[in-house]
Coordinates of C-alpha atoms in Angstrom, one line a residue:
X1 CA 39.3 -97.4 178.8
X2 CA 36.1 -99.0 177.9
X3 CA 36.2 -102.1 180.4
X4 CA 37.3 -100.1 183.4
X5 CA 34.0 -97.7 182.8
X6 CA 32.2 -101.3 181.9
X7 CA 33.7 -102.9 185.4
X8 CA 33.2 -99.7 187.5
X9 CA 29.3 -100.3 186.6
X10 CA 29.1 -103.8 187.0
X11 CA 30.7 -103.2 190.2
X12 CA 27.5 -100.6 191.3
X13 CA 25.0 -103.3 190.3
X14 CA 27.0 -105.6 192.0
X15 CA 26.6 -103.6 195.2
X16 CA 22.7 -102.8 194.3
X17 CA 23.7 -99.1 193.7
X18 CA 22.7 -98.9 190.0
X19 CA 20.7 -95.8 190.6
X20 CA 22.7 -93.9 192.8
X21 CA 26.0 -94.9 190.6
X22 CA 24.0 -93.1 187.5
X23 CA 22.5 -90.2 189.1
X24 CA 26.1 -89.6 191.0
X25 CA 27.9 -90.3 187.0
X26 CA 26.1 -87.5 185.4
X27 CA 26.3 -85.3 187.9
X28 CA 29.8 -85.7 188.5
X29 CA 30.5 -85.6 184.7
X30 CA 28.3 -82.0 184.3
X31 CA 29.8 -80.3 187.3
X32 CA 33.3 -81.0 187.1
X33 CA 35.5 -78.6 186.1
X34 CA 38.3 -80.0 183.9
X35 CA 35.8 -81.3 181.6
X36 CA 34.5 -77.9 181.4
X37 CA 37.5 -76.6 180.3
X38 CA 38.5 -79.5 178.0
X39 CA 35.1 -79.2 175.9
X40 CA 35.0 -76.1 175.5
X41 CA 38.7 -76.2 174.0
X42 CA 37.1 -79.3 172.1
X43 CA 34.5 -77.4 171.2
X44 CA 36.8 -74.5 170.0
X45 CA 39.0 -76.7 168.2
X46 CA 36.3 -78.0 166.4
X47 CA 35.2 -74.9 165.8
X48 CA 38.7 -74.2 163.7
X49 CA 38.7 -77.6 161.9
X50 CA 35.2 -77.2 160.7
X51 CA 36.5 -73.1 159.4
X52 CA 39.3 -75.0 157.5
X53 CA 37.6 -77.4 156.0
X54 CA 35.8 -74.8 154.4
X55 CA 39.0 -73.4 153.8
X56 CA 40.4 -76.0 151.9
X57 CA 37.4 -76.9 149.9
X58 CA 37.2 -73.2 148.7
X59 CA 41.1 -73.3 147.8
X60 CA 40.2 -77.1 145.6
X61 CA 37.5 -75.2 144.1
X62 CA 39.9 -72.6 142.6
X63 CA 42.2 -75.4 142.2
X64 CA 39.7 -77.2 139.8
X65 CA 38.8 -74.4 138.1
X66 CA 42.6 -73.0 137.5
X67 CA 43.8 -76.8 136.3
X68 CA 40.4 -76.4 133.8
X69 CA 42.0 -73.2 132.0
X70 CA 45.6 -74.6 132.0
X71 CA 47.3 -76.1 129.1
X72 CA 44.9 -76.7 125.8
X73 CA 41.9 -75.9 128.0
X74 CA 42.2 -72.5 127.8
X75 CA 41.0 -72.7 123.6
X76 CA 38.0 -75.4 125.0
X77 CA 34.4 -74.0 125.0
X78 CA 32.3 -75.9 126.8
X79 CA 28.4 -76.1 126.4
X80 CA 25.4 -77.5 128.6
X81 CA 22.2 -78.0 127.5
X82 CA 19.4 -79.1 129.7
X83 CA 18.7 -77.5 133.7
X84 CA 20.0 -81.1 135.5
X85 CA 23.5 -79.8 135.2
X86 CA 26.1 -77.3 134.7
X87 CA 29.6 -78.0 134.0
X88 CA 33.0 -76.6 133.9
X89 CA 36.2 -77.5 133.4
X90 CA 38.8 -78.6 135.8
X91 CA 41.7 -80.2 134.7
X92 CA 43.4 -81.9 131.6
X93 CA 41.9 -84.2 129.5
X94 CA 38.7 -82.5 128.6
X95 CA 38.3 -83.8 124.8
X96 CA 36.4 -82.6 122.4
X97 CA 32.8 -84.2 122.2
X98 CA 29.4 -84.7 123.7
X99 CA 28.0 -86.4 127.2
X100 CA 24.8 -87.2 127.9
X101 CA 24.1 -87.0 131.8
X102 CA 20.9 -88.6 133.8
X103 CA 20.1 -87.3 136.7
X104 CA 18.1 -89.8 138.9
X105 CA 18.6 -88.4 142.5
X106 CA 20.4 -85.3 144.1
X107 CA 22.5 -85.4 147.3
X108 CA 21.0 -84.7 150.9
X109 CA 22.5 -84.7 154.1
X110 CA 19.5 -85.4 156.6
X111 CA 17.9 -82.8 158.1
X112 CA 16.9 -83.1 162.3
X113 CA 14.0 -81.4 163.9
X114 CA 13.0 -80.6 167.2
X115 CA 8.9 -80.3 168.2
X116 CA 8.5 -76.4 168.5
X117 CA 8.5 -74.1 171.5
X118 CA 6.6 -71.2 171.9
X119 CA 9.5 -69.1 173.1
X120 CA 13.3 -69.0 171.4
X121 CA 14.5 -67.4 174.5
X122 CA 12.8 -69.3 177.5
X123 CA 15.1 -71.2 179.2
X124 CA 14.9 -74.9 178.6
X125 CA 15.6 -77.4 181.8
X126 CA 16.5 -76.8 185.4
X127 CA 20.2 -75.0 183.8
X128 CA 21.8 -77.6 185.3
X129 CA 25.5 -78.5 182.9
X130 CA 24.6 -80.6 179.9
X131 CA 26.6 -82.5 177.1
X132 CA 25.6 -82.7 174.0
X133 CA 27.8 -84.9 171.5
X134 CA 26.2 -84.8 167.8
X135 CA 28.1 -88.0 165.8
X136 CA 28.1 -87.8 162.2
X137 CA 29.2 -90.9 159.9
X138 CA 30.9 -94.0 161.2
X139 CA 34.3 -96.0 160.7
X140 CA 37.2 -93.8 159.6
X141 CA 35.1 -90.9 158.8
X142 CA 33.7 -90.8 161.9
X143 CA 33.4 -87.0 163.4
X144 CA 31.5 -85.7 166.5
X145 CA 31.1 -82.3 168.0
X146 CA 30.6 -81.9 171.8
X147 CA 28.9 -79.0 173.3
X148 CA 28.1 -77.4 176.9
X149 CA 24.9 -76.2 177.3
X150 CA 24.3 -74.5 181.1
X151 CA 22.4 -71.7 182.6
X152 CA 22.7 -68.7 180.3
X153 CA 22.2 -70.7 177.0
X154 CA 20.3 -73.5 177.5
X155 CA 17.8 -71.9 175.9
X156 CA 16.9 -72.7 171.9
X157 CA 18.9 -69.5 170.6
X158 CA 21.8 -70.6 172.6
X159 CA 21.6 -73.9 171.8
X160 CA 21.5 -72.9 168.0
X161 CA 23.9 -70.3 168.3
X162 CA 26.3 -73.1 170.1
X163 CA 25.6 -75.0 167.3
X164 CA 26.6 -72.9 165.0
X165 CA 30.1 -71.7 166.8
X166 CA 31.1 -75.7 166.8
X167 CA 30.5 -75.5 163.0
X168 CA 27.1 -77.0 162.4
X169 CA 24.6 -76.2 160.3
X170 CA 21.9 -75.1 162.8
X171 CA 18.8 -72.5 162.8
X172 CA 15.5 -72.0 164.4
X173 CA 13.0 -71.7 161.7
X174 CA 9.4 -70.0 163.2
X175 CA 5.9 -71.7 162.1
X176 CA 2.7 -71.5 163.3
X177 CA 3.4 -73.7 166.9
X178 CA 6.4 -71.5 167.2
X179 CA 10.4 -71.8 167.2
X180 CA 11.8 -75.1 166.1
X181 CA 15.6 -75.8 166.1
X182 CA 16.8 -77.6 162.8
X183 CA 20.0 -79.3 162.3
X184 CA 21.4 -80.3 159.1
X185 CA 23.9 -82.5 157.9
X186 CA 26.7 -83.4 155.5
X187 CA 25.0 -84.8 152.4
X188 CA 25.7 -88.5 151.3
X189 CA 24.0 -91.7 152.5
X190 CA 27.2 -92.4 155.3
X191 CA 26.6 -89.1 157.0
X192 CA 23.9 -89.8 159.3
X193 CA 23.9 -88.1 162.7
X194 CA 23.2 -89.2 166.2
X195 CA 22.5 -87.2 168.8
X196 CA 23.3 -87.9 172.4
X197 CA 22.7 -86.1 175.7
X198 CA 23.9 -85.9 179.0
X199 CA 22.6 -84.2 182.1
X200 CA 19.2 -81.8 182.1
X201 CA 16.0 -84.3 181.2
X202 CA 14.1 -81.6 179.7
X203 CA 17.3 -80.8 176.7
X204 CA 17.3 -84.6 175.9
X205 CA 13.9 -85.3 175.7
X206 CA 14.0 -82.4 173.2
X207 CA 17.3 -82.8 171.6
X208 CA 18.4 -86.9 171.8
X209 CA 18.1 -89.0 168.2
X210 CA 19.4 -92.0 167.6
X211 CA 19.1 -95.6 168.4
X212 CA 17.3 -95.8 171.8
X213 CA 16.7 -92.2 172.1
X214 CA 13.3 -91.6 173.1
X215 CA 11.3 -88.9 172.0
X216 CA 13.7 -86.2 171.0
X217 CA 14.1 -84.7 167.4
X218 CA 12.7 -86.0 164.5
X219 CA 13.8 -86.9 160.7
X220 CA 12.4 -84.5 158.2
X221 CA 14.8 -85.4 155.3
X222 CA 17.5 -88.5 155.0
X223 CA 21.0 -88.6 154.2
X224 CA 21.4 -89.7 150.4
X225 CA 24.3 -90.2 147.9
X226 CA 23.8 -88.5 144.2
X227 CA 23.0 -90.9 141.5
X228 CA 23.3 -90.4 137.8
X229 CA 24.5 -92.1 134.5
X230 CA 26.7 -90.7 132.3
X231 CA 27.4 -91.7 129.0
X232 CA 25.6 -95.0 129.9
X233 CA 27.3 -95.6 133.1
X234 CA 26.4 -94.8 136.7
X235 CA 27.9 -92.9 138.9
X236 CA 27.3 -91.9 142.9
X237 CA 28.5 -89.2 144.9
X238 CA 28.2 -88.0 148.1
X239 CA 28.1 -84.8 147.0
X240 CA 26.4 -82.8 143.9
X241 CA 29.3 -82.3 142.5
X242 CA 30.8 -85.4 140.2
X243 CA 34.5 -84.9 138.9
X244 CA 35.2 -88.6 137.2
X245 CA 32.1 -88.9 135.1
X246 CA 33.8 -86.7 132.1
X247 CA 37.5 -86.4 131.7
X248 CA 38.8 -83.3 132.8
X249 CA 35.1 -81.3 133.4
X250 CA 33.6 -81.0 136.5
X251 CA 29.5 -81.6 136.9
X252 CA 27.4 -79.7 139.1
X253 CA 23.8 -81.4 139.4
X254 CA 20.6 -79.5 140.2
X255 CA 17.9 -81.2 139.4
X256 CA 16.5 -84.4 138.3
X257 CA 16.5 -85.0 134.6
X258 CA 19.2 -85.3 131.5
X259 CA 21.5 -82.8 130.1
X260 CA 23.6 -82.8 127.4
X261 CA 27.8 -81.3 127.3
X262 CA 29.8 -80.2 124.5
X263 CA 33.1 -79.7 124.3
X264 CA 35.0 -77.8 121.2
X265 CA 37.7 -76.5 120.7
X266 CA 37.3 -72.7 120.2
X267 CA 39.7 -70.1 119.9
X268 CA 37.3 -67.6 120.8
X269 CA 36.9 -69.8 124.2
X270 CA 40.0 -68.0 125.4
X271 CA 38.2 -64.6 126.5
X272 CA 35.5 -66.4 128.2
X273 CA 38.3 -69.3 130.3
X274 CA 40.6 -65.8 131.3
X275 CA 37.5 -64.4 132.4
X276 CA 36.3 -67.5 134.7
X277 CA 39.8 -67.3 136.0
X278 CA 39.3 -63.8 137.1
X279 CA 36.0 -64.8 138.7
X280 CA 37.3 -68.1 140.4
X281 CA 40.2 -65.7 142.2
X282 CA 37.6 -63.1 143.3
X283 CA 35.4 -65.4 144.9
X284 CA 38.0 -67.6 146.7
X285 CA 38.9 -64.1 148.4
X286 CA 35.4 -63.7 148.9
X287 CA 35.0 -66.9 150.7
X288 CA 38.5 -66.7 152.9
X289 CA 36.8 -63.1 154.1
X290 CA 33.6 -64.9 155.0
X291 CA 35.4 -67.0 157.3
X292 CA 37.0 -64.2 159.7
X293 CA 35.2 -64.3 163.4
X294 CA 37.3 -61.4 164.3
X295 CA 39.8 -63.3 166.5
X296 CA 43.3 -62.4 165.7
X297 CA 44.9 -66.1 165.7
X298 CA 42.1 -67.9 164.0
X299 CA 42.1 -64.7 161.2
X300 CA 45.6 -65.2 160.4
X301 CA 45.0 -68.7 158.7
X302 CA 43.0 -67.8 155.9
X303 CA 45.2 -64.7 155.6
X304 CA 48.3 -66.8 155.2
X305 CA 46.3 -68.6 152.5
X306 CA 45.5 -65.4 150.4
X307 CA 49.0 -64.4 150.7
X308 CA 50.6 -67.4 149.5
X309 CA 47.9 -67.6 146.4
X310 CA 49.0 -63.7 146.1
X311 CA 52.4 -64.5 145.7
X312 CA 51.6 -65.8 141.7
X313 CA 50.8 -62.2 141.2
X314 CA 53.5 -60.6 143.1
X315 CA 56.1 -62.8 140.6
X316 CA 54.5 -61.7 137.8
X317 CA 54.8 -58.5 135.4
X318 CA 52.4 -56.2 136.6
X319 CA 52.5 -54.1 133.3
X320 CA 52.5 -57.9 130.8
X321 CA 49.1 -58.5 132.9
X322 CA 47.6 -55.2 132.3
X323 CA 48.4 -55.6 128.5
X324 CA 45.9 -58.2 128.8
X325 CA 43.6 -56.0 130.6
X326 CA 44.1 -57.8 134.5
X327 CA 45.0 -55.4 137.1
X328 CA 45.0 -55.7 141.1
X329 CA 42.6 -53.6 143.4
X330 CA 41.9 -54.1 147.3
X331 CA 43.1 -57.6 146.6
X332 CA 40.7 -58.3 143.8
X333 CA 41.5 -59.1 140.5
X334 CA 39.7 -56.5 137.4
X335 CA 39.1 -57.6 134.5
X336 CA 39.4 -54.9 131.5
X337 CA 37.4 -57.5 128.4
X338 CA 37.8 -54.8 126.0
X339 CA 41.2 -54.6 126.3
X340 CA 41.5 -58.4 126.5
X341 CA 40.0 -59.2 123.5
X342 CA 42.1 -56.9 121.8
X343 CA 45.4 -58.6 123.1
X344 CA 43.8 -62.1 122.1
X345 CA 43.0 -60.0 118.4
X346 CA 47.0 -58.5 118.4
X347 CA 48.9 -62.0 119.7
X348 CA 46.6 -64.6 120.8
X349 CA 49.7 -67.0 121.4
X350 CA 50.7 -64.3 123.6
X351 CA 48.0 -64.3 125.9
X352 CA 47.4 -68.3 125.5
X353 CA 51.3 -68.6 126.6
X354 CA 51.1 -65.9 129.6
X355 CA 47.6 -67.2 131.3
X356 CA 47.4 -71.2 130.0
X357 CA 51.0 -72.2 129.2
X358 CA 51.2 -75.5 130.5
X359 CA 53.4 -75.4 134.1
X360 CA 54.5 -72.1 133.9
X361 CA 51.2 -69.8 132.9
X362 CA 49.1 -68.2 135.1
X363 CA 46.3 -70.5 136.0
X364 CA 48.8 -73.5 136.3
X365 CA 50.7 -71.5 139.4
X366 CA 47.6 -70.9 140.9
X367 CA 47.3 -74.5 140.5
X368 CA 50.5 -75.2 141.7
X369 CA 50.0 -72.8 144.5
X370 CA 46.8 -73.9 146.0
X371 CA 47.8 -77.9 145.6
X372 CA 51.1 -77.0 148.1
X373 CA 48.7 -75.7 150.7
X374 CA 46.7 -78.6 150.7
X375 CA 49.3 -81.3 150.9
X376 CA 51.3 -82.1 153.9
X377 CA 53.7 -79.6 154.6
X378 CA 51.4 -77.2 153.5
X379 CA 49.7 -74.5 155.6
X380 CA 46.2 -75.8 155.6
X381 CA 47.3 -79.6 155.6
X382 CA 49.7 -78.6 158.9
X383 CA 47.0 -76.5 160.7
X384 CA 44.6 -79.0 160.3
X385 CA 47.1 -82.2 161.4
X386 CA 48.4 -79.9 164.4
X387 CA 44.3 -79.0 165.3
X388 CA 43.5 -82.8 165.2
X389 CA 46.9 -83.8 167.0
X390 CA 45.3 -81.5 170.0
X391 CA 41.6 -82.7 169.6
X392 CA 43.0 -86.6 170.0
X393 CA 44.9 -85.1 173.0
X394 CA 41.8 -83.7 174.2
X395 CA 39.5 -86.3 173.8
X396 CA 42.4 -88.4 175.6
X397 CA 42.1 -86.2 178.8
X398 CA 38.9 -86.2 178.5
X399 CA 38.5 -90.4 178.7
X400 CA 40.9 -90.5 181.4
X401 CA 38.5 -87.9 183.4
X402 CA 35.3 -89.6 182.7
X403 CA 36.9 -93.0 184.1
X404 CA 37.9 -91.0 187.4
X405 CA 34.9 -89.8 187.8
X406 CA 32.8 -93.1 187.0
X407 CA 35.3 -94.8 189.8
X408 CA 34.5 -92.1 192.2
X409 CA 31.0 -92.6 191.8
X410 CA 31.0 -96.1 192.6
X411 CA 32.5 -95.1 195.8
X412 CA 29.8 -91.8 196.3
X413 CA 27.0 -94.4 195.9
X414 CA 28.7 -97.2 198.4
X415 CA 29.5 -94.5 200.9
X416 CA 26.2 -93.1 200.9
X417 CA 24.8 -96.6 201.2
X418 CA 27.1 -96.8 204.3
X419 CA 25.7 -93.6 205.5
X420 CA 22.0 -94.4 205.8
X421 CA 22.7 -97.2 207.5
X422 CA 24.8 -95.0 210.0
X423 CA 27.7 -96.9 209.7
X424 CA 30.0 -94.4 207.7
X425 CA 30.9 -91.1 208.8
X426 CA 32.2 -90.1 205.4
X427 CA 30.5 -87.0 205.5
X428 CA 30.6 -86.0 209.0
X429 CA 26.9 -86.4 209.8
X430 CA 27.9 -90.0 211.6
X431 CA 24.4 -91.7 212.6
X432 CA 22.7 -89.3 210.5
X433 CA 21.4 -89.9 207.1
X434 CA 22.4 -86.9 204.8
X435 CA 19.1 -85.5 202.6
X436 CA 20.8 -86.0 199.5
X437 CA 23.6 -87.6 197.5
X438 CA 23.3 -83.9 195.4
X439 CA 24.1 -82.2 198.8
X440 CA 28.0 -83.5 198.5
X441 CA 28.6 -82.9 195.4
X442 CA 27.2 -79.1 194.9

């Protein structure tokens, strides 16, 4: 698709239409219709893949945390010392013991910002249709987000709040010049974003960044991978969050500087793990309600998800669980510790057996429950594959278009060359020259 966009403009230079080719290009590309539809369904479809990858992260964080009360974790206490990092565990093979962790650099993702206006709602540009494609990464993790900025919202609260609807991490932050949009990014050194745009002047010498871009936003903060050592040995991560560096615990770093984790077995952990397994359900409901926009077919997905985790529940005795002192209330689990720590005094085998009993307790089906989601055949892995199946169809149309429309501007420019010369009557005005190429394509 490439070479026939690359031939159609060697074939405008060819004919000395160069400029009319590009002017003709972008303004055949901002006003025509099908691409209007198709990136605003691409932008929509983004939209949902960017609401469940959240999704899914949220359902690997409970994941983590249920696998780190499962088994013989469920008797492990676990203590940090030191404000570089806090840990937790998440899976088997925690051992009792102490790390040492170094903290020499936290993760970023870069941070974008535009020069200031003095007026969020003052429209930007002439209004005329404008694409705006942010790129993020490269290779096979790769991702871009295209958006359509027009009369209506190309001002700098639209253009956040279109940000924001695509799934970007947008916001207009007021200083003393005024309004200036920021746009953040994934953290880790490979996220890097580029910004491209197509169409009003005025948007890309505010908005473009990049190689070549000129003028445009400006790097406040740069894309960076964590860095620490633990137990002696280094370890990165894109993220702050570092799940190989200690068997079976799961690091969270905050600051710069060393910290020191203990592991023990402690029977008296048990109280405290049941607890954090309490917590970790609450807050993945918490964070599936945070992602409702209020569209009915969008809703359902993270509803399907809290059902399916639900169902762990549903199968089990509700009368054995409030023995233990967990009962269910407007989809939340309570937590009675009182009554907990009495069951654990009575029969702590009991309670050991019915919330950490390896494959068959209660944190290891809520394991069990949030891994099937996540895998293929699951009903985040499918939505997401079936999402992405329709933004490579998409962005397939979408190529096709564009190569229509860059061949039917090398014939716009060579037919309007034909017409000031008055040898064409391609647009009716035979002998006349018409006052603009913009005139036919209004």
């Amino acid at each position: 698709m490439s070479s026939s966009i690359s031939s159609s403009a060697q074939l405008a230079g060819a004919l000395g239409q160069t400029d009319l080719y590009a002017s003709a290009t972008q303004s055949l590309l901002a006003r025509h219709p099908g691409l209007k539809t198709i990136d605003a369904q691409l932008s929509r479809d983004t939209a949902r893949l960017s609401s469940i990858g959240r999704m899914a992260l949220a359902l690997d964080a409970f994941r983590a945390r249920a696998n780190g009360v499962a088994g013989e974790n469920l008797g492990t206490a676990i203590k940090v010392d030191g404000k570089a990092a806090s840990a937790q565990l998440s899976g088997s093979g925690a051992a009792a013991g102490t790390h040492t962790i170094e903290v020499q650099q936290l993760a970023q993702g870069q941070r974008l910002v535009a020069r200031a206006l003095p007026d969020k709602d003052k429209a930007i540009g002439t209004g005329a249709p404008t694409l705006i494609r942010i790129e993020t990464g490269s290779g096979k993790e790769a991702s871009s987000v295209t958006l359509r900025i027009e009369q209506g919202n190309n001002t700098l609260d639209g253009i956040a709040k279109a940000m924001r609807e695509a799934g970007l991490d947008a916001k207009l932050v007021e200083d003393g010049k005024g309004f200036a949009l920021n746009l953040s990014g994934k953290p880790g050194a490979a996220n890097g974003m580029r910004v491209t745009v197509e169409g009003d002047g005025a948007l890309g010498a505010l908005l473009s960044y990049g190689s070549g871009a000129a003028g445009g936003m400006s790097q406040q903060a740069a894309a960076q991978d964590a860095r620490a050592v633990v137990d002696g040995k280094a370890v990165t991560s894109s993220t702050n969050t570092l799940d190989k560096g200690i068997a079976g615990v799961s690091l969270s770093l905050s600051a710069i500087g060393k910290s020191e984790v203990k592991l023990a077995r402690d029977p008296a952990a048990v109280a405290g793990n049941v607890k954090q397994l309490v917590e970790a359900f609450n807050t993945l409901g918490a964070s599936l309600d945070g992602l409702k926009t209020g569209d009915a077919t969008q809703d359902s997905l993270p509803a399907r998800v809290r059902l399916e985790i639900g169902r762990v529940l549903d199968a089990a005795d509700p009368k054995v669980l409030a023995d233990i002192g967990i009962t269910r209330k407007d989809g939340k689990l309570v937590l009675d510790t009182k009554k907990l720590e009495a069951a654990i005094a009575a029969d702590p085998n009991r309670v050991t057996d019915l919330v950490g009993k390896p494959g068959a307790g209660l944190a290891a089906q809520f394991a069990q429950s949030a891994t099937r989601q996540l895998t293929q055949g699951g009903i985040l892995a499918d939505q997401a594959s079936a999402v992405q199946d329709h933004v490579d169809k998409l962005s397939a149309q979408k190529a096709q278009v564009t190569d229509i429309v860059q061949r039917q501007a090398v014939l716009l420019a060579q037919q309007y060359s034909l017409g000031g010369t008055g040898g064409s009557s391609l647009f009716g005005l035979s002998g006349n020259k018409p006052l603009s190429l913009f005139d036919f394509m209004a």
